[in-house]
Amino acid sequence: MRYQDHEIDNTAVYGLVDCNQFYVSCERAFAPHLEGQPVGVLSNNDGCLVALSPELKALGVPRGMPGFKIRDIVGNNKIYLFSSNYELYGDMSARVMRIITSMSDDIEVYSIDEAFTLFNNVHASFNLLGHVKEVREKVKQQTGIPVSIGLARTKTLAKIANKIAKKSKAGIFDLTDPSMIENVLKRVDIADVWGIGRQHTKRLIRYGIYTAYDFMVAPAYKIRKEMSVCGERTQLELKGVPCISMEVAPPTPRSIVCSRSFGKPVGDINEMIEASSTFCTKAMQNLRKKNQVARTITVFISTNPFKDTKQYANYASGSLLEYSAYTPDFIAIATALMKKIFRNGYLYKKVGVMLTDMIDKNRTCPSLFDHDNHRSVKQQAMVAIDSINDRFGKDIIFFASSGVQRSWSMRREMVSPRCTTRWGELLRIVD
DNA sequence: TCTGGGGTCCTAGGACCC
DNA sequence: TCTGGGGTCCTAGGACCC
């Protein structure tokens, strides 16, 4: 076993900093009257509930519930619902991450609302608990976002510590002391362990494994057989052996997806082409931002599976001969692919595109058969369009194939102002 | 009326090669 | 009678995460 070759560093401590009900907290940061009130944030298209305040939870509303069913549950109780406002949440996230970065040795931004941190050389003389308390206070003071922090010797244990922190008044829980682990894990459901999803939970319960502790002491070969190396790693992590290291630099992405559900059912091929063209444009902007080029695009479409109507779903892929980051190259393929998989007589709910076969833009080498004489002009055109859109707002310049009306666009009927990123939507103190 | 979106990794199995 | 063995690459499907 390789892990035994390494000396475990007993002075390294992992932290998991997680924003409490992040989207709700972002809404509250600019609307203090929402404090103490039942608040919820809906997913794209005002689809289902993705973030809810404890007050809303207390009314019996579960996470993931479709927006239109919430009324049935809450009755006449006054609640505040918001469409998701990713521009606001993304910017708030960046502010939180900057503060955490400035106060730890290493940080891995794990998602929009959580980050792993690494504290090296933690000796008895250093008051780590006091330090993370400061982190927590500084984030709250400078952004208005409350965070919980879990500390432990591995990332998986830090996740567990964080869950406990979230329920505590202090918002911090320290699980670095090995003698505490056994007792703590006995009180953690197996389903709540990072890396154990719904499917594995069902199987493990059949084997009589109900808690994180049961899992930790189960025979390793059995875990390996049932769950492959991933399960084995999780087990070791629970035992305090770090197997999952920090990813400090974000890895270059292997694929980029852009897809949306429509605000209304769509049966017309021209609207479908508009949508694939729109999502293709977004995906390509993202690709260029990451300094990547791609060769392959996949288009996928589907009807509404929740409806009792004729169902159809399909996808198709196509590739360029050369790597490219030039949007029109891909819109042309996407349009051809859409024509190929589109079937008349269905009402579609969703379209998406996925870019794959990606590499760093500096690593391309021209092919013998590359007859594209306009390569540099195309590149300059993209740079120009991107900078204009960055400066004056997304979509100032767009491709005609993406349509103008876009009557299929997603619903966002309860969206708050993007007060940290748009001059026109600054917070108003007095109306 | 109305049910999200964006990713990663692992494994098994088939095709193909020598 | 008797039909190898091992490597690589690709894809699809299934699991997980937020």
PDB file of C-alpha atoms in Angstrom, chain A residues 139-368:
ATOM      1  CA  VAL A 139     -15.880  37.061   6.130  1.00  0.00           C
ATOM      2  CA  LYS A 140     -19.062  38.004   7.965  1.00  0.00           C
ATOM      3  CA  GLN A 141     -17.967  41.562   8.516  1.00  0.00           C
ATOM      4  CA  GLN A 142     -16.690  42.248   5.006  1.00  0.00           C
ATOM      5  CA  THR A 143     -19.291  40.381   2.935  1.00  0.00           C
ATOM      6  CA  GLY A 144     -22.242  39.728   5.219  1.00  0.00           C
ATOM      7  CA  ILE A 145     -22.023  35.999   4.519  1.00  0.00           C
ATOM      8  CA  PRO A 146     -22.031  33.623   7.523  1.00  0.00           C
ATOM      9  CA  VAL A 147     -19.712  30.627   7.176  1.00  0.00           C
ATOM     10  CA  SER A 148     -19.126  27.394   9.090  1.00  0.00           C
ATOM     11  CA  ILE A 149     -15.678  25.885   9.442  1.00  0.00           C
ATOM     12  CA  GLY A 150     -14.683  22.273  10.117  1.00  0.00           C
ATOM     13  CA  LEU A 151     -11.103  21.267  10.966  1.00  0.00           C
ATOM     14  CA  ALA A 152      -9.573  17.764  10.646  1.00  0.00           C
ATOM     15  CA  ARG A 153      -6.626  15.726   9.423  1.00  0.00           C
ATOM     16  CA  THR A 154      -8.225  14.722   6.106  1.00  0.00           C
ATOM     17  CA  LYS A 155     -10.645  16.357   3.716  1.00  0.00           C
ATOM     18  CA  THR A 156     -13.337  13.739   4.316  1.00  0.00           C
ATOM     19  CA  LEU A 157     -13.143  14.279   8.082  1.00  0.00           C
ATOM     20  CA  ALA A 158     -13.123  18.055   7.565  1.00  0.00           C
ATOM     21  CA  LYS A 159     -16.404  17.676   5.674  1.00  0.00           C
ATOM     22  CA  ILE A 160     -17.873  15.850   8.648  1.00  0.00           C
ATOM     23  CA  ALA A 161     -16.496  18.423  11.067  1.00  0.00           C
ATOM     24  CA  ASN A 162     -18.105  21.120   8.960  1.00  0.00           C
ATOM     25  CA  LYS A 163     -21.508  19.457   9.170  1.00  0.00           C
ATOM     26  CA  ILE A 164     -21.239  19.465  12.933  1.00  0.00           C
ATOM     27  CA  ALA A 165     -20.012  23.075  12.913  1.00  0.00           C
ATOM     28  CA  LYS A 166     -23.065  24.112  10.942  1.00  0.00           C
ATOM     29  CA  LYS A 167     -25.349  22.876  13.707  1.00  0.00           C
ATOM     30  CA  SER A 168     -23.314  24.498  16.467  1.00  0.00           C
ATOM     31  CA  LYS A 169     -23.652  28.003  17.772  1.00  0.00           C
ATOM     32  CA  ALA A 170     -19.968  28.774  17.341  1.00  0.00           C
ATOM     33  CA  GLY A 171     -20.008  27.706  13.680  1.00  0.00           C
ATOM     34  CA  ILE A 172     -16.651  25.971  14.119  1.00  0.00           C
ATOM     35  CA  PHE A 173     -15.832  22.370  14.964  1.00  0.00           C
ATOM     36  CA  ASP A 174     -12.380  20.930  15.533  1.00  0.00           C
ATOM     37  CA  LEU A 175     -11.980  17.215  14.794  1.00  0.00           C
ATOM     38  CA  THR A 176      -8.192  17.164  14.653  1.00  0.00           C
ATOM     39  CA  ASP A 177      -7.817  15.139  17.854  1.00  0.00           C
ATOM     40  CA  PRO A 178      -7.699  11.451  16.742  1.00  0.00           C
ATOM     41  CA  SER A 179      -9.226  10.242  20.007  1.00  0.00           C
ATOM     42  CA  MET A 180     -12.510  12.028  19.164  1.00  0.00           C
ATOM     43  CA  ILE A 181     -13.009  10.424  15.783  1.00  0.00           C
ATOM     44  CA  GLU A 182     -14.535   7.112  16.797  1.00  0.00           C
ATOM     45  CA  ASN A 183     -17.267   8.689  18.904  1.00  0.00           C
ATOM     46  CA  VAL A 184     -18.079  11.307  16.306  1.00  0.00           C
ATOM     47  CA  LEU A 185     -18.285   8.836  13.419  1.00  0.00           C
ATOM     48  CA  LYS A 186     -20.698   6.647  15.369  1.00  0.00           C
ATOM     49  CA  ARG A 187     -23.175   9.509  15.216  1.00  0.00           C
ATOM     50  CA  VAL A 188     -22.781  10.265  11.496  1.00  0.00           C
ATOM     51  CA  ASP A 189     -25.160   8.563   9.036  1.00  0.00           C
ATOM     52  CA  ILE A 190     -23.393   6.716   6.258  1.00  0.00           C
ATOM     53  CA  ALA A 191     -25.384   8.771   3.740  1.00  0.00           C
ATOM     54  CA  ASP A 192     -23.780  11.936   5.116  1.00  0.00           C
ATOM     55  CA  VAL A 193     -20.228  10.873   4.310  1.00  0.00           C
ATOM     56  CA  TRP A 194     -18.563  12.737   1.436  1.00  0.00           C
ATOM     57  CA  GLY A 195     -18.228  10.307  -1.470  1.00  0.00           C
ATOM     58  CA  ILE A 196     -21.119   8.044  -0.438  1.00  0.00           C
ATOM     59  CA  GLY A 197     -24.111   8.798  -2.622  1.00  0.00           C
ATOM     60  CA  ARG A 198     -27.626   7.439  -2.726  1.00  0.00           C
ATOM     61  CA  GLN A 199     -26.852   4.229  -4.608  1.00  0.00           C
ATOM     62  CA  HIS A 200     -23.979   3.216  -2.377  1.00  0.00           C
ATOM     63  CA  THR A 201     -25.965   4.110   0.743  1.00  0.00           C
ATOM     64  CA  LYS A 202     -28.683   1.622  -0.243  1.00  0.00           C
ATOM     65  CA  ARG A 203     -26.158  -1.144  -0.822  1.00  0.00           C
ATOM     66  CA  LEU A 204     -24.189  -0.440   2.345  1.00  0.00           C
ATOM     67  CA  ILE A 205     -27.303  -0.473   4.497  1.00  0.00           C
ATOM     68  CA  ARG A 206     -28.071  -3.912   3.101  1.00  0.00           C
ATOM     69  CA  TYR A 207     -24.687  -4.991   4.455  1.00  0.00           C
ATOM     70  CA  GLY A 208     -25.529  -3.557   7.858  1.00  0.00           C
ATOM     71  CA  ILE A 209     -23.384  -0.458   7.470  1.00  0.00           C
ATOM     72  CA  TYR A 210     -25.411   2.388   8.893  1.00  0.00           C
ATOM     73  CA  THR A 211     -22.874   4.873  10.211  1.00  0.00           C
ATOM     74  CA  ALA A 212     -19.565   6.374   9.188  1.00  0.00           C
ATOM     75  CA  TYR A 213     -18.025   4.279  11.964  1.00  0.00           C
ATOM     76  CA  ASP A 214     -19.472   1.014  10.574  1.00  0.00           C
ATOM     77  CA  PHE A 215     -17.949   1.973   7.230  1.00  0.00           C
ATOM     78  CA  MET A 216     -14.565   2.802   8.720  1.00  0.00           C
ATOM     79  CA  VAL A 217     -14.227  -0.605  10.422  1.00  0.00           C
ATOM     80  CA  ALA A 218     -15.621  -2.707   7.540  1.00  0.00           C
ATOM     81  CA  PRO A 219     -13.117  -5.033   5.788  1.00  0.00           C
ATOM     82  CA  ALA A 220     -11.203  -3.031   3.192  1.00  0.00           C
ATOM     83  CA  TYR A 221     -11.414  -5.717   0.495  1.00  0.00           C
ATOM     84  CA  LYS A 222     -15.205  -5.655   0.734  1.00  0.00           C
ATOM     85  CA  ILE A 223     -15.349  -1.897   0.337  1.00  0.00           C
ATOM     86  CA  ARG A 224     -12.958  -2.123  -2.587  1.00  0.00           C
ATOM     87  CA  LYS A 225     -15.097  -4.764  -4.261  1.00  0.00           C
ATOM     88  CA  GLU A 226     -18.335  -2.841  -3.828  1.00  0.00           C
ATOM     89  CA  MET A 227     -17.126   0.680  -4.461  1.00  0.00           C
ATOM     90  CA  SER A 228     -13.779   0.484  -6.264  1.00  0.00           C
ATOM     91  CA  VAL A 229     -10.814   2.603  -5.299  1.00  0.00           C
ATOM     92  CA  CYS A 230     -13.037   5.574  -4.472  1.00  0.00           C
ATOM     93  CA  GLY A 231     -14.606   3.745  -1.554  1.00  0.00           C
ATOM     94  CA  GLU A 232     -11.244   2.564  -0.390  1.00  0.00           C
ATOM     95  CA  ARG A 233      -9.956   6.110  -0.349  1.00  0.00           C
ATOM     96  CA  THR A 234     -12.953   7.327   1.623  1.00  0.00           C
ATOM     97  CA  GLN A 235     -12.403   4.593   4.186  1.00  0.00           C
ATOM     98  CA  LEU A 236      -8.755   5.522   4.644  1.00  0.00           C
ATOM     99  CA  GLU A 237      -9.662   9.181   4.948  1.00  0.00           C
ATOM    100  CA  LEU A 238     -12.087   8.376   7.753  1.00  0.00           C
ATOM    101  CA  LYS A 239      -9.243   6.586   9.504  1.00  0.00           C
ATOM    102  CA  GLY A 240      -7.228   9.778   9.331  1.00  0.00           C
ATOM    103  CA  VAL A 241      -4.982   8.825   6.402  1.00  0.00           C
ATOM    104  CA  PRO A 242      -5.015  11.687   3.861  1.00  0.00           C
ATOM    105  CA  CYS A 243      -5.637  10.268   0.361  1.00  0.00           C
ATOM    106  CA  ILE A 244      -7.297  13.203  -1.335  1.00  0.00           C
ATOM    107  CA  SER A 245      -4.886  16.045  -1.791  1.00  0.00           C
ATOM    108  CA  MET A 246      -5.518  19.729  -2.336  1.00  0.00           C
ATOM    109  CA  GLU A 247      -6.108  20.909  -5.883  1.00  0.00           C
ATOM    110  CA  VAL A 248      -4.726  24.351  -5.552  1.00  0.00           C
ATOM    111  CA  ALA A 249      -4.679  25.240  -9.235  1.00  0.00           C
ATOM    112  CA  PRO A 250      -7.982  24.465 -10.940  1.00  0.00           C
ATOM    113  CA  PRO A 251      -7.374  21.641 -13.452  1.00  0.00           C
ATOM    114  CA  THR A 252      -7.975  22.509 -17.078  1.00  0.00           C
ATOM    115  CA  PRO A 253     -11.496  21.407 -17.892  1.00  0.00           C
ATOM    116  CA  ARG A 254     -12.074  18.374 -20.134  1.00  0.00           C
ATOM    117  CA  SER A 255     -15.492  19.491 -21.233  1.00  0.00           C
ATOM    118  CA  ILE A 256     -17.723  22.541 -21.171  1.00  0.00           C
ATOM    119  CA  VAL A 257     -21.491  22.222 -21.112  1.00  0.00           C
ATOM    120  CA  CYS A 258     -24.144  24.849 -21.622  1.00  0.00           C
ATOM    121  CA  SER A 259     -27.766  23.796 -21.464  1.00  0.00           C
ATOM    122  CA  ARG A 260     -31.077  25.220 -20.295  1.00  0.00           C
ATOM    123  CA  SER A 261     -34.661  24.242 -19.919  1.00  0.00           C
ATOM    124  CA  PHE A 262     -37.039  26.468 -21.838  1.00  0.00           C
ATOM    125  CA  GLY A 263     -39.541  28.818 -20.266  1.00  0.00           C
ATOM    126  CA  LYS A 264     -42.192  27.292 -22.578  1.00  0.00           C
ATOM    127  CA  PRO A 265     -42.369  24.153 -24.728  1.00  0.00           C
ATOM    128  CA  VAL A 266     -40.805  24.544 -28.184  1.00  0.00           C
ATOM    129  CA  GLY A 267     -41.775  22.633 -31.314  1.00  0.00           C
ATOM    130  CA  ASP A 268     -40.257  24.776 -34.021  1.00  0.00           C
ATOM    131  CA  ILE A 269     -36.888  23.894 -35.516  1.00  0.00           C
ATOM    132  CA  ASN A 270     -35.901  27.514 -36.027  1.00  0.00           C
ATOM    133  CA  GLU A 271     -36.300  28.230 -32.342  1.00  0.00           C
ATOM    134  CA  MET A 272     -34.364  25.084 -31.539  1.00  0.00           C
ATOM    135  CA  ILE A 273     -31.533  26.281 -33.764  1.00  0.00           C
ATOM    136  CA  GLU A 274     -31.629  29.679 -32.048  1.00  0.00           C
ATOM    137  CA  ALA A 275     -31.266  27.959 -28.698  1.00  0.00           C
ATOM    138  CA  SER A 276     -28.384  25.708 -29.741  1.00  0.00           C
ATOM    139  CA  SER A 277     -26.677  28.708 -31.293  1.00  0.00           C
ATOM    140  CA  THR A 278     -27.137  30.746 -28.098  1.00  0.00           C
ATOM    141  CA  PHE A 279     -25.766  28.002 -25.857  1.00  0.00           C
ATOM    142  CA  CYS A 280     -22.938  27.332 -28.285  1.00  0.00           C
ATOM    143  CA  THR A 281     -21.963  31.009 -28.108  1.00  0.00           C
ATOM    144  CA  LYS A 282     -21.930  30.879 -24.289  1.00  0.00           C
ATOM    145  CA  ALA A 283     -19.874  27.695 -24.219  1.00  0.00           C
ATOM    146  CA  MET A 284     -17.348  29.205 -26.635  1.00  0.00           C
ATOM    147  CA  GLN A 285     -16.996  32.369 -24.533  1.00  0.00           C
ATOM    148  CA  ASN A 286     -16.254  30.108 -21.602  1.00  0.00           C
ATOM    149  CA  LEU A 287     -13.747  28.120 -23.671  1.00  0.00           C
ATOM    150  CA  ARG A 288     -11.834  31.256 -24.663  1.00  0.00           C
ATOM    151  CA  LYS A 289     -11.845  32.544 -21.107  1.00  0.00           C
ATOM    152  CA  LYS A 290     -10.034  29.369 -20.127  1.00  0.00           C
ATOM    153  CA  ASN A 291      -7.524  29.761 -22.971  1.00  0.00           C
ATOM    154  CA  GLN A 292      -8.626  26.504 -24.541  1.00  0.00           C
ATOM    155  CA  VAL A 293      -9.494  25.387 -28.034  1.00  0.00           C
ATOM    156  CA  ALA A 294     -11.840  22.537 -28.920  1.00  0.00           C
ATOM    157  CA  ARG A 295     -12.553  20.234 -31.799  1.00  0.00           C
ATOM    158  CA  THR A 296     -15.797  18.444 -30.972  1.00  0.00           C
ATOM    159  CA  ILE A 297     -19.276  19.622 -30.140  1.00  0.00           C
ATOM    160  CA  THR A 298     -22.292  17.584 -29.054  1.00  0.00           C
ATOM    161  CA  VAL A 299     -25.852  18.856 -29.280  1.00  0.00           C
ATOM    162  CA  PHE A 300     -28.588  17.257 -27.185  1.00  0.00           C
ATOM    163  CA  ILE A 301     -32.324  17.803 -27.045  1.00  0.00           C
ATOM    164  CA  SER A 302     -35.170  16.359 -25.013  1.00  0.00           C
ATOM    165  CA  THR A 303     -38.888  16.686 -24.394  1.00  0.00           C
ATOM    166  CA  ASN A 304     -40.324  17.239 -20.902  1.00  0.00           C
ATOM    167  CA  PRO A 305     -40.091  13.945 -19.017  1.00  0.00           C
ATOM    168  CA  PHE A 306     -42.576  15.166 -16.406  1.00  0.00           C
ATOM    169  CA  LYS A 307     -45.280  15.575 -18.995  1.00  0.00           C
ATOM    170  CA  ASP A 308     -47.570  12.862 -20.149  1.00  0.00           C
ATOM    171  CA  THR A 309     -46.866  13.494 -23.820  1.00  0.00           C
ATOM    172  CA  LYS A 310     -44.860  11.820 -26.590  1.00  0.00           C
ATOM    173  CA  GLN A 311     -41.254  11.641 -25.428  1.00  0.00           C
ATOM    174  CA  TYR A 312     -38.105  11.959 -27.494  1.00  0.00           C
ATOM    175  CA  ALA A 313     -34.473  12.629 -26.656  1.00  0.00           C
ATOM    176  CA  ASN A 314     -31.387  12.423 -28.799  1.00  0.00           C
ATOM    177  CA  TYR A 315     -27.896  13.743 -29.265  1.00  0.00           C
ATOM    178  CA  ALA A 316     -25.256  13.926 -31.979  1.00  0.00           C
ATOM    179  CA  SER A 317     -21.640  15.014 -32.193  1.00  0.00           C
ATOM    180  CA  GLY A 318     -19.497  16.551 -34.888  1.00  0.00           C
ATOM    181  CA  SER A 319     -15.865  17.586 -35.116  1.00  0.00           C
ATOM    182  CA  LEU A 320     -13.769  20.168 -36.877  1.00  0.00           C
ATOM    183  CA  LEU A 321     -10.574  19.149 -38.610  1.00  0.00           C
ATOM    184  CA  GLU A 322      -8.688  21.755 -36.607  1.00  0.00           C
ATOM    185  CA  TYR A 323      -8.872  22.930 -33.023  1.00  0.00           C
ATOM    186  CA  SER A 324     -10.696  26.218 -32.837  1.00  0.00           C
ATOM    187  CA  ALA A 325     -12.141  28.792 -30.489  1.00  0.00           C
ATOM    188  CA  TYR A 326     -13.992  30.628 -33.259  1.00  0.00           C
ATOM    189  CA  THR A 327     -17.685  30.650 -32.435  1.00  0.00           C
ATOM    190  CA  PRO A 328     -19.090  30.550 -36.001  1.00  0.00           C
ATOM    191  CA  ASP A 329     -17.138  27.343 -36.749  1.00  0.00           C
ATOM    192  CA  PHE A 330     -19.083  25.611 -33.999  1.00  0.00           C
ATOM    193  CA  ILE A 331     -22.427  27.282 -34.611  1.00  0.00           C
ATOM    194  CA  ALA A 332     -22.302  25.860 -38.128  1.00  0.00           C
ATOM    195  CA  ILE A 333     -21.780  22.325 -36.835  1.00  0.00           C
ATOM    196  CA  ALA A 334     -24.323  22.741 -34.047  1.00  0.00           C
ATOM    197  CA  THR A 335     -26.936  23.861 -36.540  1.00  0.00           C
ATOM    198  CA  ALA A 336     -26.282  20.894 -38.807  1.00  0.00           C
ATOM    199  CA  LEU A 337     -26.449  18.521 -35.839  1.00  0.00           C
ATOM    200  CA  MET A 338     -29.711  20.041 -34.678  1.00  0.00           C
ATOM    201  CA  LYS A 339     -31.246  19.529 -38.109  1.00  0.00           C
ATOM    202  CA  LYS A 340     -30.103  15.940 -37.958  1.00  0.00           C
ATOM    203  CA  ILE A 341     -31.658  15.017 -34.607  1.00  0.00           C
ATOM    204  CA  PHE A 342     -34.718  17.281 -34.613  1.00  0.00           C
ATOM    205  CA  ARG A 343     -38.020  15.471 -35.166  1.00  0.00           C
ATOM    206  CA  ASN A 344     -41.233  17.258 -36.005  1.00  0.00           C
ATOM    207  CA  GLY A 345     -44.262  16.705 -33.824  1.00  0.00           C
ATOM    208  CA  TYR A 346     -42.633  16.889 -30.405  1.00  0.00           C
ATOM    209  CA  LEU A 347     -42.647  19.636 -27.809  1.00  0.00           C
ATOM    210  CA  TYR A 348     -39.104  20.105 -26.569  1.00  0.00           C
ATOM    211  CA  LYS A 349     -38.142  21.280 -23.107  1.00  0.00           C
ATOM    212  CA  LYS A 350     -34.390  21.350 -23.176  1.00  0.00           C
ATOM    213  CA  VAL A 351     -31.447  21.931 -25.482  1.00  0.00           C
ATOM    214  CA  GLY A 352     -27.782  21.767 -24.623  1.00  0.00           C
ATOM    215  CA  VAL A 353     -24.354  21.746 -26.183  1.00  0.00           C
ATOM    216  CA  MET A 354     -21.149  20.219 -24.921  1.00  0.00           C
ATOM    217  CA  LEU A 355     -17.613  20.969 -26.048  1.00  0.00           C
ATOM    218  CA  THR A 356     -15.069  18.162 -25.721  1.00  0.00           C
ATOM    219  CA  ASP A 357     -11.718  17.216 -27.162  1.00  0.00           C
ATOM    220  CA  MET A 358     -10.184  20.349 -25.677  1.00  0.00           C
ATOM    221  CA  ILE A 359      -6.577  21.447 -25.321  1.00  0.00           C
ATOM    222  CA  ASP A 360      -4.653  24.516 -24.278  1.00  0.00           C
ATOM    223  CA  LYS A 361      -4.653  27.045 -27.087  1.00  0.00           C
ATOM    224  CA  ASN A 362      -0.853  27.298 -27.051  1.00  0.00           C
ATOM    225  CA  ARG A 363      -0.489  23.596 -27.697  1.00  0.00           C
ATOM    226  CA  THR A 364      -2.131  23.486 -31.100  1.00  0.00           C
ATOM    227  CA  CYS A 365      -0.046  22.687 -34.117  1.00  0.00           C
ATOM    228  CA  PRO A 366      -1.328  23.350 -37.617  1.00  0.00           C
ATOM    229  CA  SER A 367      -2.198  20.347 -39.714  1.00  0.00           C
ATOM    230  CA  LEU A 368      -0.748  19.657 -43.161  1.00  0.00           C
TER     231      LEU A 368
END
